[in-house]
Coordinates of C-alpha atoms in Angstrom, one line a residue:
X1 CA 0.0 0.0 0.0
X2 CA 1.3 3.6 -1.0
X3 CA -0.8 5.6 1.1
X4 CA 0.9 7.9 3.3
X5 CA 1.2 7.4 7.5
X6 CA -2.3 8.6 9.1
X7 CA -2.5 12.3 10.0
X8 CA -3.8 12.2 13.0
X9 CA -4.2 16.3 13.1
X10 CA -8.4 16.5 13.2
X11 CA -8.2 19.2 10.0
X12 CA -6.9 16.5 7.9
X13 CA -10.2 15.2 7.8
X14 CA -13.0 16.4 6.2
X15 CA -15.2 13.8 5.4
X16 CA -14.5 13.1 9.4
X17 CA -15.7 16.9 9.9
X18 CA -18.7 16.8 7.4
X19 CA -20.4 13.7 9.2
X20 CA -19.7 15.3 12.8
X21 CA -21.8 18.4 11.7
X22 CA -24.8 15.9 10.4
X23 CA -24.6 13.8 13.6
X24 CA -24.7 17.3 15.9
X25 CA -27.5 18.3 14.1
X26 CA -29.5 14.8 14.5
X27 CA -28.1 15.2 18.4
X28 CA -29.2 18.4 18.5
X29 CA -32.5 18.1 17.0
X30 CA -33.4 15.1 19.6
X31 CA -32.5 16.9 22.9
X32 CA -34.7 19.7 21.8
X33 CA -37.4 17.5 20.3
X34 CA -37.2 15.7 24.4
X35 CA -36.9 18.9 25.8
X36 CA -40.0 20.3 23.8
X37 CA -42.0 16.8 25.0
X38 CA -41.2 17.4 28.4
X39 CA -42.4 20.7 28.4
X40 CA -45.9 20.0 26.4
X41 CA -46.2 16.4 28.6
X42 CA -49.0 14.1 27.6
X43 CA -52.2 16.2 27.0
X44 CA -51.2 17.2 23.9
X45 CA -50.2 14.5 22.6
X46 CA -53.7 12.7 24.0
X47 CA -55.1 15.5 22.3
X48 CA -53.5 15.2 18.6
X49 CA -54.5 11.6 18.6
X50 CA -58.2 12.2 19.6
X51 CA -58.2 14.5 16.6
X52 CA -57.2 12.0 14.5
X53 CA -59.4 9.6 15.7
X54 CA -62.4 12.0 15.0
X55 CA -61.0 13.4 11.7
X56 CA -60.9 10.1 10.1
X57 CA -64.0 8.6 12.1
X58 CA -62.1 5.5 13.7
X59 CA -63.4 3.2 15.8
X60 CA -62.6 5.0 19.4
X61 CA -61.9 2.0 20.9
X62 CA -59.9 -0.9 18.6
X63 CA -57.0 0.3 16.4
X64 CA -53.5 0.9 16.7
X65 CA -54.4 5.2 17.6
X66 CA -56.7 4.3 20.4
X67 CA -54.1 1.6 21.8
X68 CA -51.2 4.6 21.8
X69 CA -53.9 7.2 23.1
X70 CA -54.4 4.5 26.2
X71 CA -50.7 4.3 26.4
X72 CA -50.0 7.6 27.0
X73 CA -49.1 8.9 30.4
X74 CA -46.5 11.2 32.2
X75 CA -44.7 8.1 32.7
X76 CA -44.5 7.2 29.2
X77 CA -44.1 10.6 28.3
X78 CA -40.6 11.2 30.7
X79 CA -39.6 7.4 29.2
X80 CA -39.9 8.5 25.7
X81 CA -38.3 12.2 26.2
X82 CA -34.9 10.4 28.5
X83 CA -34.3 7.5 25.6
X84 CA -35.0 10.5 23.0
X85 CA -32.6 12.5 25.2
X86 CA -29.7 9.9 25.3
X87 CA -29.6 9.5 21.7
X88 CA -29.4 13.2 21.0
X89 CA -26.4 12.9 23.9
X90 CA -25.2 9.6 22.2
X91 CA -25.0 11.7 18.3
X92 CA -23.7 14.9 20.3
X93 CA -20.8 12.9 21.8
X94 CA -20.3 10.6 18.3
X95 CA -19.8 14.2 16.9
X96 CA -17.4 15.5 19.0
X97 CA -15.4 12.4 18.6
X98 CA -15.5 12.6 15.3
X99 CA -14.7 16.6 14.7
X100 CA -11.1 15.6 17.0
X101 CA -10.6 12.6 14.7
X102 CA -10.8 9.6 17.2
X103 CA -10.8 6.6 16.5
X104 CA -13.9 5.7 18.8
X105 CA -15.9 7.6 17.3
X106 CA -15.4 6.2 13.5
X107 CA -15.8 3.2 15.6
X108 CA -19.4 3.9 17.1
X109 CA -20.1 6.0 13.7
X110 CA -19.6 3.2 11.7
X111 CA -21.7 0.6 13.9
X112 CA -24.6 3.3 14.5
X113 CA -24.9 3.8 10.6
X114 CA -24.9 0.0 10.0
X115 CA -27.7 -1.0 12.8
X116 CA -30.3 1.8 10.0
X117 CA -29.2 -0.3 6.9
X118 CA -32.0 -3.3 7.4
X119 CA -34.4 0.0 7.6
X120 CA -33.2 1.6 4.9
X121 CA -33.4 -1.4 2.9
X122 CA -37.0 -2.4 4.3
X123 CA -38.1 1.7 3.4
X124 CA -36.9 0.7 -0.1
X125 CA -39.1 -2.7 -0.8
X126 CA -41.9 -0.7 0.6
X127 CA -41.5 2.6 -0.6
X128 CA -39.3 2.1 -3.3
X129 CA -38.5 6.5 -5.0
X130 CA -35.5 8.8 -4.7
X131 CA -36.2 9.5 -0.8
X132 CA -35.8 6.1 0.1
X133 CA -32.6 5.3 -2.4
X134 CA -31.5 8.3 -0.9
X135 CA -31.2 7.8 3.0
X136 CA -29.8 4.3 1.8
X137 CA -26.5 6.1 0.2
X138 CA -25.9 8.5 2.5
X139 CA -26.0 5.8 4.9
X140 CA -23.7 3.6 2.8
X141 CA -20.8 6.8 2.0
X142 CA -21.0 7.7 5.7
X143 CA -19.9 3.5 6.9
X144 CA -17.2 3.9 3.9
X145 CA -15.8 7.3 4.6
X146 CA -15.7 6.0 8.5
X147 CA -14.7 2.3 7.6
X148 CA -11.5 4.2 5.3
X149 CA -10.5 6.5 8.2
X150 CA -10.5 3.0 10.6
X151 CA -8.5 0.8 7.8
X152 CA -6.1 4.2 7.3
X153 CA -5.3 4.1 11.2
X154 CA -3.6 0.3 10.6
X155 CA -2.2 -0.2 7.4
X156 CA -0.9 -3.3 6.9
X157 CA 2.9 -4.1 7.3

């Protein structure tokens, strides 16, 4: 191999830098949307689903809406915001990791990516158009620009 040694200078890496910004703004995005469900709690989300329910005159009591109306609580509601919470907290950390060039982060980058692919793929048999084909290679080019900064780190002797 004729590569050069790894830099390990974080500014060497832009394709390290680009996915950072994209993983802050996903982290970002989910502590607000938890912080925005702790504030509003369950009544408006109990409300939004009755609307449904009326708007499109469904049963009130079978379905899968009335199920998740009977299933919201504060409980649920302070569940749902802390796991929505740690994953913003899980893409904020991945994205400082990644913006400083450790290896860690390519690490958890490259495994996080990898755990949406049988989604992607699944949103493509079912809803097969540009959007779909779309999440799946930006998906795909983030695991290979991570996977190429892990296999850069070793070469082989």
């Amino acid at each position: 191999m004729t590569d050069k040694p790894y830099n390990p200078d974080p500014h060497a890496h832009p394709g390290l830098h680009l996915i950072a910004l994209f993983e802050a703004c996903k982290g970002l995005l989910a502590v607000l949307a938890a912080t925005g469900l702790e504030i509003l709690g369950p009544l408006p989300l109990q409300g939004g689903i009755s609307h449904l329910i009326r708007r499109f005159n469904l049963d009130p009591d079978h379905g899968a809406l009335p199920s998740l109306l009977k299933m919201i609580s504060p409980d649920a509601v302070h569940m749902a915001a802390a796991g929505i919470f740690a994953y913003g907290l899980l893409h904020l950390v991945e994205a400082w990791g990644l913006w400083r060039a450790r290896a860690w982060a390519s690490w958890l980058g490259c495994l996080s990516a990898a755990l949406y692919l049988p989604f992607d793929i699944f949103a493509i048999v079912r809803h097969p158009g540009w959007a779909s084909w779309s999440v799946l290679a930006v998906n795909l080019l983030v695991i290979a620009v991570l996977a190429r900064d892990l296999v850069r780190r070793h070469p082989r002797r």
